[in-house]
């Protein structure tokens, strides 16, 4: 079981979009691929994403969770391409099950994973191959919650994530502002996105990646 | 400036070997390359290293710091090949300066770096691409010491290392036993190596990587 987190902002946006009524989110690695896919789909389609943090020409939406309102999202299929998060989702898609996590649905993901017998891999989206503070923090929160449920075997990465949560978990929003990704968003004026990403347990849904075609759908609540 | 750490065991062994009288350590990525290099060198040459944690056939020494005594090492050139550590040294060798660090010479490295104006990169040797607890712990100890000397700019990896040191730094030997690499060494019977690697500030020397030919030599004390 893989759990993918890209707190700033792809997985926060995906959870928000599904909560707002999107039927499915189709992650795309490349911008042109996303444009072509959106054109090819029937029904109500939204094209969203970013490069360098900024919205893309001709796209309906950027990558700010606040844009994904019920009025915009209801019954839509969202085609999403982001710098790191959608690639992390694609990278994880060979796992038996791939869940999408953010702070906004942390408790729901933890409850879904309770009693899971298979190894759980938490995949943090990386910026230029470097771990992002906010994603390791999310991983640490997951490890702490799963570890509290019963005996677990942790690898060194999980121990590092736990240490990160121990040091930075007492103030999520401050941690999200402190990290390199948060600082870049603040410089671009996306303060609101950081507040949204720090909205712990705002939603109770668990998204999962499905294949053929590759898409993210809500599995809990059914 | 790059600082390379592979606490269990390559950089601990390199510092120990230099302290015991080796004139230089020549890191090699491959076993056969190490054998050929050792054969080609004049004077007193030692061939050391491991694969899978164990000593190699025909080698003079394994990768246990305790083997590198003054009686064995005096005035010798050590050709060393290890699974991860020597590769990390080779990987770092494009930096302007490359220092070799372990807990056994932590304070000496920190004092050498005091006032360094260039960016300092701490390179942790990785096992199968995964960070090792003991190396991130060393990185955290370095970050904490440099940060205490004056204002520093940290990236997210440095913040994670700092969190690791905050959680696991109070008992080095326990942390070294807890990590995956330590557990593998314990299973092979190398308890003594873990105690040696946890021997904080046992030596006051700073090794640096020199080029043409690539070698590690003591730069402080001169």
Tab-separated table of C-alpha atoms in Angstrom:
chain	number	residue	atom	x	y	z
A	1	UNK	CA	0.000	0.000	0.000
A	2	UNK	CA	1.414	3.353	-1.010
A	3	UNK	CA	0.307	6.655	0.472
A	4	UNK	CA	1.235	9.681	-1.624
A	5	UNK	CA	1.548	13.114	-0.093
A	6	UNK	CA	2.323	16.432	-1.756
A	7	UNK	CA	0.897	18.774	0.829
A	8	UNK	CA	1.902	21.939	-1.086
A	9	UNK	CA	-0.195	21.543	-3.057
A	10	UNK	CA	-1.199	18.649	-5.324
A	11	UNK	CA	-2.673	16.191	-2.841
A	12	UNK	CA	-4.357	18.949	-0.823
A	13	UNK	CA	-5.914	20.149	-4.090
A	14	UNK	CA	-7.000	16.634	-5.123
A	15	UNK	CA	-8.724	15.966	-1.794
A	16	UNK	CA	-10.372	19.394	-1.924
A	17	UNK	CA	-11.538	18.902	-5.519
A	18	UNK	CA	-13.059	15.484	-4.750
A	19	UNK	CA	-14.735	16.893	-1.621
A	20	UNK	CA	-16.149	19.697	-3.769
A	21	UNK	CA	-17.802	17.231	-6.132
A	22	UNK	CA	-15.277	16.178	-8.764
A	23	UNK	CA	-16.028	12.619	-9.850
A	24	UNK	CA	-12.422	11.798	-10.656
A	25	UNK	CA	-9.000	13.419	-10.918
A	26	UNK	CA	-6.786	12.316	-13.817
A	27	UNK	CA	-3.123	13.019	-13.021
A	28	UNK	CA	-0.877	13.863	-15.977
A	29	UNK	CA	2.897	14.241	-15.960
A	30	UNK	CA	3.110	16.675	-18.875
A	31	UNK	CA	1.245	19.870	-19.728
A	32	UNK	CA	0.532	18.983	-23.365
A	33	UNK	CA	-0.628	15.510	-22.368
A	34	UNK	CA	-3.061	17.137	-19.916
A	35	UNK	CA	-4.397	19.489	-22.594
A	36	UNK	CA	-4.921	16.627	-25.061
A	37	UNK	CA	-6.553	14.405	-22.447
A	38	UNK	CA	-8.939	17.173	-21.370
A	39	UNK	CA	-9.967	17.760	-25.001
A	40	UNK	CA	-10.670	14.063	-25.509
A	41	UNK	CA	-12.981	13.565	-22.543
A	42	UNK	CA	-16.799	13.764	-22.668
A	43	UNK	CA	-18.925	15.649	-20.126
A	44	UNK	CA	-17.835	18.404	-17.795
A	45	UNK	CA	-14.062	18.585	-17.764
A	46	UNK	CA	-11.752	20.883	-15.792
A	47	UNK	CA	-8.115	21.392	-16.683
A	48	UNK	CA	-5.976	22.379	-13.710
A	49	UNK	CA	-2.376	22.557	-12.599
A	50	UNK	CA	0.800	24.586	-12.446
A	51	UNK	CA	4.403	24.917	-13.479
A	52	UNK	CA	6.768	26.937	-11.340
A	53	UNK	CA	3.825	27.324	-8.962
A	54	UNK	CA	1.816	29.416	-11.454
A	55	UNK	CA	-1.371	28.619	-13.420
A	56	UNK	CA	-0.921	27.543	-17.035
A	57	UNK	CA	-2.193	29.377	-20.144
A	58	UNK	CA	-5.564	28.099	-21.289
A	59	UNK	CA	-6.149	26.087	-18.114
A	60	UNK	CA	-9.424	26.444	-16.191
A	61	UNK	CA	-7.737	26.382	-12.803
A	62	UNK	CA	-4.347	26.605	-11.110
A	63	UNK	CA	-3.228	24.473	-8.199
A	64	UNK	CA	-4.758	26.461	-5.331
A	65	UNK	CA	-7.150	24.385	-3.192
A	66	UNK	CA	-9.372	27.444	-2.732
A	67	UNK	CA	-10.212	27.507	-6.453
A	68	UNK	CA	-11.819	24.077	-6.226
A	69	UNK	CA	-15.244	25.070	-4.912
A	70	UNK	CA	-18.457	23.018	-5.175
A	71	UNK	CA	-19.833	25.461	-7.753
A	72	UNK	CA	-16.816	24.842	-9.974
A	73	UNK	CA	-16.270	21.141	-9.317
A	74	UNK	CA	-19.668	19.496	-9.148
A	75	UNK	CA	-19.775	16.366	-11.358
A	76	UNK	CA	-16.615	17.393	-13.209
A	77	UNK	CA	-13.654	15.316	-14.279
A	78	UNK	CA	-10.457	17.138	-13.316
A	79	UNK	CA	-7.335	16.697	-15.434
A	80	UNK	CA	-4.432	17.813	-13.230
A	81	UNK	CA	-0.756	18.326	-13.953
A	82	UNK	CA	1.663	19.662	-11.347
A	83	UNK	CA	5.462	19.847	-11.064
A	84	UNK	CA	5.972	17.111	-8.486
A	85	UNK	CA	2.744	15.739	-7.035
A	86	UNK	CA	1.147	14.198	-10.086
A	87	UNK	CA	4.498	12.563	-10.922
A	88	UNK	CA	4.663	11.074	-7.431
A	89	UNK	CA	1.174	9.619	-8.007
A	90	UNK	CA	2.233	8.111	-11.314
A	91	UNK	CA	5.421	6.775	-9.713
A	92	UNK	CA	3.418	5.041	-6.981
A	93	UNK	CA	0.846	3.540	-9.278
A	94	UNK	CA	2.507	0.105	-9.378
A	95	UNK	CA	1.598	-0.489	-5.716
A	96	UNK	CA	-1.382	-2.751	-4.954
A	97	UNK	CA	-3.245	0.217	-3.539
A	98	UNK	CA	-2.362	3.901	-3.703
A	99	UNK	CA	-4.033	6.357	-1.337
A	100	UNK	CA	-3.853	10.137	-1.597
A	101	UNK	CA	-3.121	11.949	1.643
A	102	UNK	CA	-2.779	15.492	2.898
A	103	UNK	CA	-3.281	17.133	6.260
A	104	UNK	CA	-6.835	17.978	5.180
A	105	UNK	CA	-7.760	14.259	5.210
A	106	UNK	CA	-5.100	12.832	7.536
A	107	UNK	CA	-7.397	11.196	10.068
A	108	UNK	CA	-9.538	9.609	7.351
A	109	UNK	CA	-6.438	8.039	5.747
A	110	UNK	CA	-5.171	6.810	9.134
A	111	UNK	CA	-8.535	5.231	9.909
A	112	UNK	CA	-8.605	3.598	6.505
A	113	UNK	CA	-5.131	2.129	7.106
A	114	UNK	CA	-5.946	0.825	10.575
A	115	UNK	CA	-5.353	-2.924	10.668
A	116	UNK	CA	-3.667	-2.938	7.254
A	117	UNK	CA	-1.498	-6.067	7.168
A	118	UNK	CA	0.554	-5.146	4.096
A	119	UNK	CA	3.633	-2.905	4.311
A	120	UNK	CA	2.697	0.754	4.015
A	121	UNK	CA	5.029	2.977	1.981
A	122	UNK	CA	4.621	6.704	2.351
A	123	UNK	CA	5.791	8.456	-0.776
A	124	UNK	CA	6.761	12.096	-0.338
A	125	UNK	CA	6.759	14.208	-3.480
A	126	UNK	CA	10.244	15.634	-3.969
A	127	UNK	CA	11.405	18.958	-5.374
A	128	UNK	CA	14.538	18.353	-7.464
A	129	UNK	CA	15.151	15.082	-5.653
A	130	UNK	CA	15.125	16.740	-2.217
A	131	UNK	CA	12.587	15.880	0.489
A	132	UNK	CA	10.101	18.625	1.351
A	133	UNK	CA	9.612	19.432	5.014
A	134	UNK	CA	5.810	19.468	4.791
A	135	UNK	CA	5.624	16.053	3.131
A	136	UNK	CA	8.006	14.389	5.573
A	137	UNK	CA	5.914	16.034	8.302
A	138	UNK	CA	2.783	14.413	6.862
A	139	UNK	CA	4.621	11.080	6.699
A	140	UNK	CA	5.626	11.499	10.344
A	141	UNK	CA	2.032	12.207	11.347
A	142	UNK	CA	0.954	9.026	9.522
A	143	UNK	CA	3.728	6.973	11.137
A	144	UNK	CA	2.832	8.279	14.585
A	145	UNK	CA	-0.857	7.489	14.110
A	146	UNK	CA	-0.210	3.984	12.751
A	147	UNK	CA	2.385	3.291	15.444
A	148	UNK	CA	-0.123	4.332	18.121
A	149	UNK	CA	-2.587	1.756	16.747
A	150	UNK	CA	-0.305	-1.179	17.479
A	151	UNK	CA	3.224	-2.516	17.043
A	152	UNK	CA	4.839	-1.477	13.769
A	153	UNK	CA	8.229	-2.032	12.171
A	154	UNK	CA	9.775	1.214	11.063
A	155	UNK	CA	12.639	1.751	8.634
A	156	UNK	CA	15.095	4.616	9.006
A	157	UNK	CA	13.056	6.896	6.743
A	158	UNK	CA	10.000	6.363	8.942
A	159	UNK	CA	12.087	7.131	12.029
A	160	UNK	CA	13.291	10.350	10.404
A	161	UNK	CA	9.702	11.299	9.548
A	162	UNK	CA	8.689	10.652	13.150
A	163	UNK	CA	11.509	12.915	14.348
A	164	UNK	CA	10.325	15.596	11.914
A	165	UNK	CA	6.787	15.396	13.271
A	166	UNK	CA	8.174	15.534	16.825
A	167	UNK	CA	10.025	18.766	16.072
A	168	UNK	CA	7.644	20.563	13.706
A	169	UNK	CA	4.221	18.947	14.243
A	170	UNK	CA	3.018	21.222	17.030
A	171	UNK	CA	2.264	24.050	14.580
A	172	UNK	CA	1.410	22.809	11.096
A	173	UNK	CA	0.959	26.176	9.481
A	174	UNK	CA	4.276	27.470	10.847
A	175	UNK	CA	6.029	24.349	9.535
A	176	UNK	CA	4.411	24.759	6.116
A	177	UNK	CA	5.641	28.362	5.986
A	178	UNK	CA	9.134	27.391	7.140
A	179	UNK	CA	9.877	24.783	4.465
A	180	UNK	CA	11.407	25.646	1.096
A	181	UNK	CA	8.203	24.905	-0.820
A	182	UNK	CA	6.145	27.049	1.526
A	183	UNK	CA	8.618	29.909	1.220
A	184	UNK	CA	8.346	29.735	-2.585
A	185	UNK	CA	4.525	29.838	-2.381
A	186	UNK	CA	4.621	32.799	0.001
A	187	UNK	CA	6.916	34.633	-2.425
A	188	UNK	CA	4.311	34.026	-5.156
A	189	UNK	CA	1.521	35.367	-2.916
A	190	UNK	CA	-0.167	32.041	-2.138
A	191	UNK	CA	-0.564	32.561	1.619
A	192	UNK	CA	-4.127	31.291	1.407
A	193	UNK	CA	-2.974	27.970	-0.035
A	194	UNK	CA	-0.724	27.374	2.946
A	195	UNK	CA	-3.568	28.043	5.346
A	196	UNK	CA	-5.761	25.645	3.342
A	197	UNK	CA	-3.071	22.917	3.351
A	198	UNK	CA	-2.726	23.241	7.141
A	199	UNK	CA	-6.485	22.682	7.620
A	200	UNK	CA	-6.160	19.426	9.534
A	201	UNK	CA	-8.971	16.908	8.985
A	202	UNK	CA	-11.147	19.363	7.141
A	203	UNK	CA	-12.394	16.505	4.962
A	204	UNK	CA	-13.214	12.910	5.838
A	205	UNK	CA	-12.664	11.351	2.450
A	206	UNK	CA	-9.992	8.932	1.254
A	207	UNK	CA	-9.024	9.083	-2.430
A	208	UNK	CA	-7.491	6.070	-4.150
A	209	UNK	CA	-5.726	5.691	-7.480
A	210	UNK	CA	-7.509	3.439	-9.985
A	211	UNK	CA	-6.052	2.182	-13.254
A	212	UNK	CA	-7.187	1.929	-16.891
A	213	UNK	CA	-7.534	4.809	-17.171
A	214	UNK	CA	-5.362	6.128	-14.362
A	215	UNK	CA	-7.551	8.248	-12.106
A	216	UNK	CA	-8.065	9.229	-8.489
A	217	UNK	CA	-11.525	8.590	-7.047
A	218	UNK	CA	-13.131	8.812	-3.628
A	219	UNK	CA	-13.358	5.378	-1.975
A	220	UNK	CA	-14.384	6.478	1.540
A	221	UNK	CA	-17.075	7.486	2.199
A	222	UNK	CA	-18.589	5.316	-0.560
B	1	UNK	CA	32.298	22.439	0.709
B	2	UNK	CA	31.065	18.878	1.040
B	3	UNK	CA	31.171	16.885	4.261
B	4	UNK	CA	30.815	13.156	3.762
B	5	UNK	CA	29.581	10.888	6.538
B	6	UNK	CA	29.167	7.125	6.581
B	7	UNK	CA	29.235	6.542	10.299
B	8	UNK	CA	28.731	2.761	9.992
B	9	UNK	CA	31.448	2.326	9.059
B	10	UNK	CA	33.533	3.834	6.248
B	11	UNK	CA	34.188	7.354	7.521
B	12	UNK	CA	34.684	6.146	11.108
B	13	UNK	CA	37.236	3.672	9.753
B	14	UNK	CA	38.990	6.317	7.610
B	15	UNK	CA	39.369	8.708	10.547
B	16	UNK	CA	40.564	5.860	12.762
B	17	UNK	CA	43.076	4.646	10.160
B	18	UNK	CA	44.520	8.136	9.666
B	19	UNK	CA	44.719	8.646	13.437
B	20	UNK	CA	46.550	5.320	13.680
B	21	UNK	CA	49.230	6.477	11.257
B	22	UNK	CA	48.027	5.799	7.720
B	23	UNK	CA	49.517	8.422	5.399
B	24	UNK	CA	46.593	8.338	2.985
B	25	UNK	CA	43.386	6.443	2.268
B	26	UNK	CA	42.580	5.723	-1.387
B	27	UNK	CA	38.841	5.116	-1.825
B	28	UNK	CA	37.827	2.676	-4.575
B	29	UNK	CA	34.327	1.950	-5.812
B	30	UNK	CA	34.993	-1.614	-6.980
B	31	UNK	CA	36.715	-4.599	-5.348
B	32	UNK	CA	38.851	-5.544	-8.346
B	33	UNK	CA	39.880	-1.922	-8.836
B	34	UNK	CA	41.006	-1.849	-5.186
B	35	UNK	CA	43.027	-5.069	-5.612
B	36	UNK	CA	44.735	-3.748	-8.741
B	37	UNK	CA	45.467	-0.364	-7.177
B	38	UNK	CA	46.960	-1.954	-4.053
B	39	UNK	CA	49.240	-4.137	-6.216
B	40	UNK	CA	50.451	-1.117	-8.186
B	41	UNK	CA	51.502	1.018	-5.217
B	42	UNK	CA	55.015	1.197	-3.751
B	43	UNK	CA	55.805	1.047	-0.020
B	44	UNK	CA	53.615	-0.298	2.753
B	45	UNK	CA	50.115	-0.835	1.408
B	46	UNK	CA	47.022	-2.107	3.218
B	47	UNK	CA	43.961	-3.385	1.370
B	48	UNK	CA	40.752	-2.990	3.380
B	49	UNK	CA	37.004	-3.004	2.947
B	50	UNK	CA	33.834	-5.025	2.854
B	51	UNK	CA	30.897	-6.197	0.817
B	52	UNK	CA	27.686	-7.166	2.589
B	53	UNK	CA	29.435	-5.996	5.763
B	54	UNK	CA	32.019	-8.810	5.620
B	55	UNK	CA	35.768	-8.741	4.920
B	56	UNK	CA	36.856	-9.648	1.390
B	57	UNK	CA	39.031	-12.625	0.350
B	58	UNK	CA	42.696	-11.705	0.098
B	59	UNK	CA	42.222	-8.346	1.808
B	60	UNK	CA	44.447	-7.354	4.742
B	61	UNK	CA	41.616	-5.811	6.723
B	62	UNK	CA	37.832	-5.553	6.866
B	63	UNK	CA	35.889	-2.393	7.640
B	64	UNK	CA	35.991	-2.524	11.455
B	65	UNK	CA	37.572	0.589	13.009
B	66	UNK	CA	39.121	-1.596	15.743
B	67	UNK	CA	41.309	-3.387	13.177
B	68	UNK	CA	43.044	-0.142	12.277
B	69	UNK	CA	45.589	0.020	15.107
B	70	UNK	CA	48.853	2.015	15.118
B	71	UNK	CA	50.847	-1.215	14.837
B	72	UNK	CA	49.001	-2.101	11.636
B	73	UNK	CA	48.644	1.349	10.113
B	74	UNK	CA	51.882	3.222	10.741
B	75	UNK	CA	53.129	4.849	7.519
B	76	UNK	CA	50.852	2.713	5.366
B	77	UNK	CA	48.754	3.657	2.355
B	78	UNK	CA	45.267	2.214	2.789
B	79	UNK	CA	43.261	1.208	-0.274
B	80	UNK	CA	39.637	1.015	0.883
B	81	UNK	CA	36.476	-0.191	-0.828
B	82	UNK	CA	33.108	-0.311	0.937
B	83	UNK	CA	29.506	-0.750	-0.202
B	84	UNK	CA	28.325	2.819	0.263
B	85	UNK	CA	30.866	5.068	1.957
B	86	UNK	CA	33.661	5.067	-0.586
B	87	UNK	CA	31.087	5.699	-3.320
B	88	UNK	CA	29.754	8.701	-1.385
B	89	UNK	CA	33.316	10.056	-1.220
B	90	UNK	CA	33.762	9.605	-4.960
B	91	UNK	CA	30.359	11.196	-5.579
B	92	UNK	CA	31.340	14.273	-3.537
B	93	UNK	CA	34.744	14.711	-5.108
B	94	UNK	CA	33.609	17.445	-7.509
B	95	UNK	CA	33.105	19.856	-4.591
B	96	UNK	CA	35.767	22.519	-3.991
B	97	UNK	CA	36.645	20.864	-0.698
B	98	UNK	CA	35.516	17.501	0.664
B	99	UNK	CA	35.889	16.721	4.358
B	100	UNK	CA	35.436	13.308	5.952
B	101	UNK	CA	33.324	13.266	9.101
B	102	UNK	CA	32.159	10.788	11.706
B	103	UNK	CA	31.166	11.078	15.323
B	104	UNK	CA	34.750	10.207	16.268
B	105	UNK	CA	35.961	13.536	14.807
B	106	UNK	CA	32.776	15.626	14.899
B	107	UNK	CA	34.096	18.537	16.951
B	108	UNK	CA	37.260	18.795	14.864
B	109	UNK	CA	35.195	19.017	11.654
B	110	UNK	CA	32.865	21.616	13.199
B	111	UNK	CA	35.815	23.737	14.313
B	112	UNK	CA	37.355	23.476	10.872
B	113	UNK	CA	34.079	24.662	9.294
B	114	UNK	CA	33.648	27.592	11.657
B	115	UNK	CA	33.451	30.784	9.647
B	116	UNK	CA	33.218	28.936	6.340
B	117	UNK	CA	31.585	31.363	3.901
B	118	UNK	CA	30.781	28.843	1.162
B	119	UNK	CA	27.645	26.686	1.272
B	120	UNK	CA	28.239	23.466	3.201
B	121	UNK	CA	26.658	20.291	1.815
B	122	UNK	CA	26.497	17.308	4.112
B	123	UNK	CA	26.444	14.118	2.069
B	124	UNK	CA	25.007	11.097	3.848
B	125	UNK	CA	25.990	7.714	2.448
B	126	UNK	CA	22.825	5.867	1.436
B	127	UNK	CA	21.947	2.177	1.533
B	128	UNK	CA	19.938	1.326	-1.594
B	129	UNK	CA	19.029	4.987	-2.029
B	130	UNK	CA	17.557	5.265	1.476
B	131	UNK	CA	18.935	7.595	4.135
B	132	UNK	CA	20.598	5.934	7.117
B	133	UNK	CA	19.561	7.109	10.565
B	134	UNK	CA	23.134	7.368	11.872
B	135	UNK	CA	24.303	9.511	8.939
B	136	UNK	CA	21.361	11.902	9.135
B	137	UNK	CA	22.061	12.050	12.874
B	138	UNK	CA	25.653	13.078	12.150
B	139	UNK	CA	24.371	15.671	9.666
B	140	UNK	CA	22.010	16.993	12.342
B	141	UNK	CA	24.859	17.267	14.843
B	142	UNK	CA	26.871	19.237	12.261
B	143	UNK	CA	23.924	21.513	11.453
B	144	UNK	CA	23.282	22.172	15.127
B	145	UNK	CA	26.933	23.012	15.771
B	146	UNK	CA	27.233	25.314	12.727
B	147	UNK	CA	23.882	26.942	13.499
B	148	UNK	CA	25.036	27.638	17.067
B	149	UNK	CA	28.093	29.468	15.676
B	150	UNK	CA	26.034	32.103	13.913
B	151	UNK	CA	23.109	32.672	11.561
B	152	UNK	CA	22.786	29.965	8.900
B	153	UNK	CA	20.343	29.315	6.084
B	154	UNK	CA	19.017	25.775	6.238
B	155	UNK	CA	17.275	23.831	3.506
B	156	UNK	CA	14.569	21.279	4.283
B	157	UNK	CA	17.062	18.387	4.421
B	158	UNK	CA	19.079	20.265	7.034
B	159	UNK	CA	15.905	20.914	9.029
B	160	UNK	CA	15.083	17.201	8.903
B	161	UNK	CA	18.601	16.341	10.065
B	162	UNK	CA	18.214	18.792	12.934
B	163	UNK	CA	14.938	17.117	13.915
B	164	UNK	CA	16.670	13.737	13.786
B	165	UNK	CA	19.420	14.968	16.096
B	166	UNK	CA	16.772	16.430	18.415
B	167	UNK	CA	15.013	13.071	18.718
B	168	UNK	CA	17.930	10.616	18.661
B	169	UNK	CA	21.020	12.664	19.597
B	170	UNK	CA	20.815	12.191	23.352
B	171	UNK	CA	22.154	8.613	23.121
B	172	UNK	CA	24.406	8.064	20.123
B	173	UNK	CA	25.094	4.403	20.693
B	174	UNK	CA	21.391	3.609	21.126
B	175	UNK	CA	20.610	5.460	17.890
B	176	UNK	CA	23.362	3.611	16.041
B	177	UNK	CA	21.910	0.302	17.250
B	178	UNK	CA	18.364	1.332	16.340
B	179	UNK	CA	18.964	2.171	12.679
B	180	UNK	CA	18.773	-0.404	9.887
B	181	UNK	CA	22.518	-0.366	9.235
B	182	UNK	CA	23.286	-0.835	12.927
B	183	UNK	CA	20.841	-3.720	13.153
B	184	UNK	CA	22.572	-5.417	10.212
B	185	UNK	CA	25.982	-4.985	11.878
B	186	UNK	CA	24.665	-6.384	15.168
B	187	UNK	CA	23.310	-9.403	13.300
B	188	UNK	CA	26.811	-9.952	11.848
B	189	UNK	CA	28.368	-9.697	15.323
B	190	UNK	CA	29.974	-6.265	14.941
B	191	UNK	CA	28.843	-4.824	18.296
B	192	UNK	CA	32.322	-3.444	18.867
B	193	UNK	CA	32.165	-1.404	15.653
B	194	UNK	CA	29.004	0.333	16.824
B	195	UNK	CA	30.651	1.245	20.122
B	196	UNK	CA	33.661	2.558	18.208
B	197	UNK	CA	31.481	4.628	15.848
B	198	UNK	CA	29.674	6.177	18.831
B	199	UNK	CA	32.996	7.298	20.374
B	200	UNK	CA	32.302	11.023	20.116
B	201	UNK	CA	35.362	13.235	19.528
B	202	UNK	CA	37.812	10.444	20.133
B	203	UNK	CA	40.090	11.975	17.492
B	204	UNK	CA	40.880	15.593	16.722
B	205	UNK	CA	41.833	15.209	13.082
B	206	UNK	CA	40.097	16.412	9.936
B	207	UNK	CA	40.609	14.375	6.753
B	208	UNK	CA	40.174	15.959	3.345
B	209	UNK	CA	39.862	14.449	-0.112
B	210	UNK	CA	42.695	15.351	-2.502
B	211	UNK	CA	42.752	14.658	-6.239
B	212	UNK	CA	45.214	13.209	-8.774
B	213	UNK	CA	45.331	10.630	-7.439
B	214	UNK	CA	42.125	10.645	-5.418
B	215	UNK	CA	43.043	10.164	-1.767
B	216	UNK	CA	42.036	11.154	1.745
B	217	UNK	CA	44.725	12.791	3.869
B	218	UNK	CA	44.863	14.463	7.263
B	219	UNK	CA	44.778	18.266	6.940
B	220	UNK	CA	44.257	19.165	10.625
B	221	UNK	CA	46.376	18.910	12.674
B	222	UNK	CA	49.042	19.597	10.044
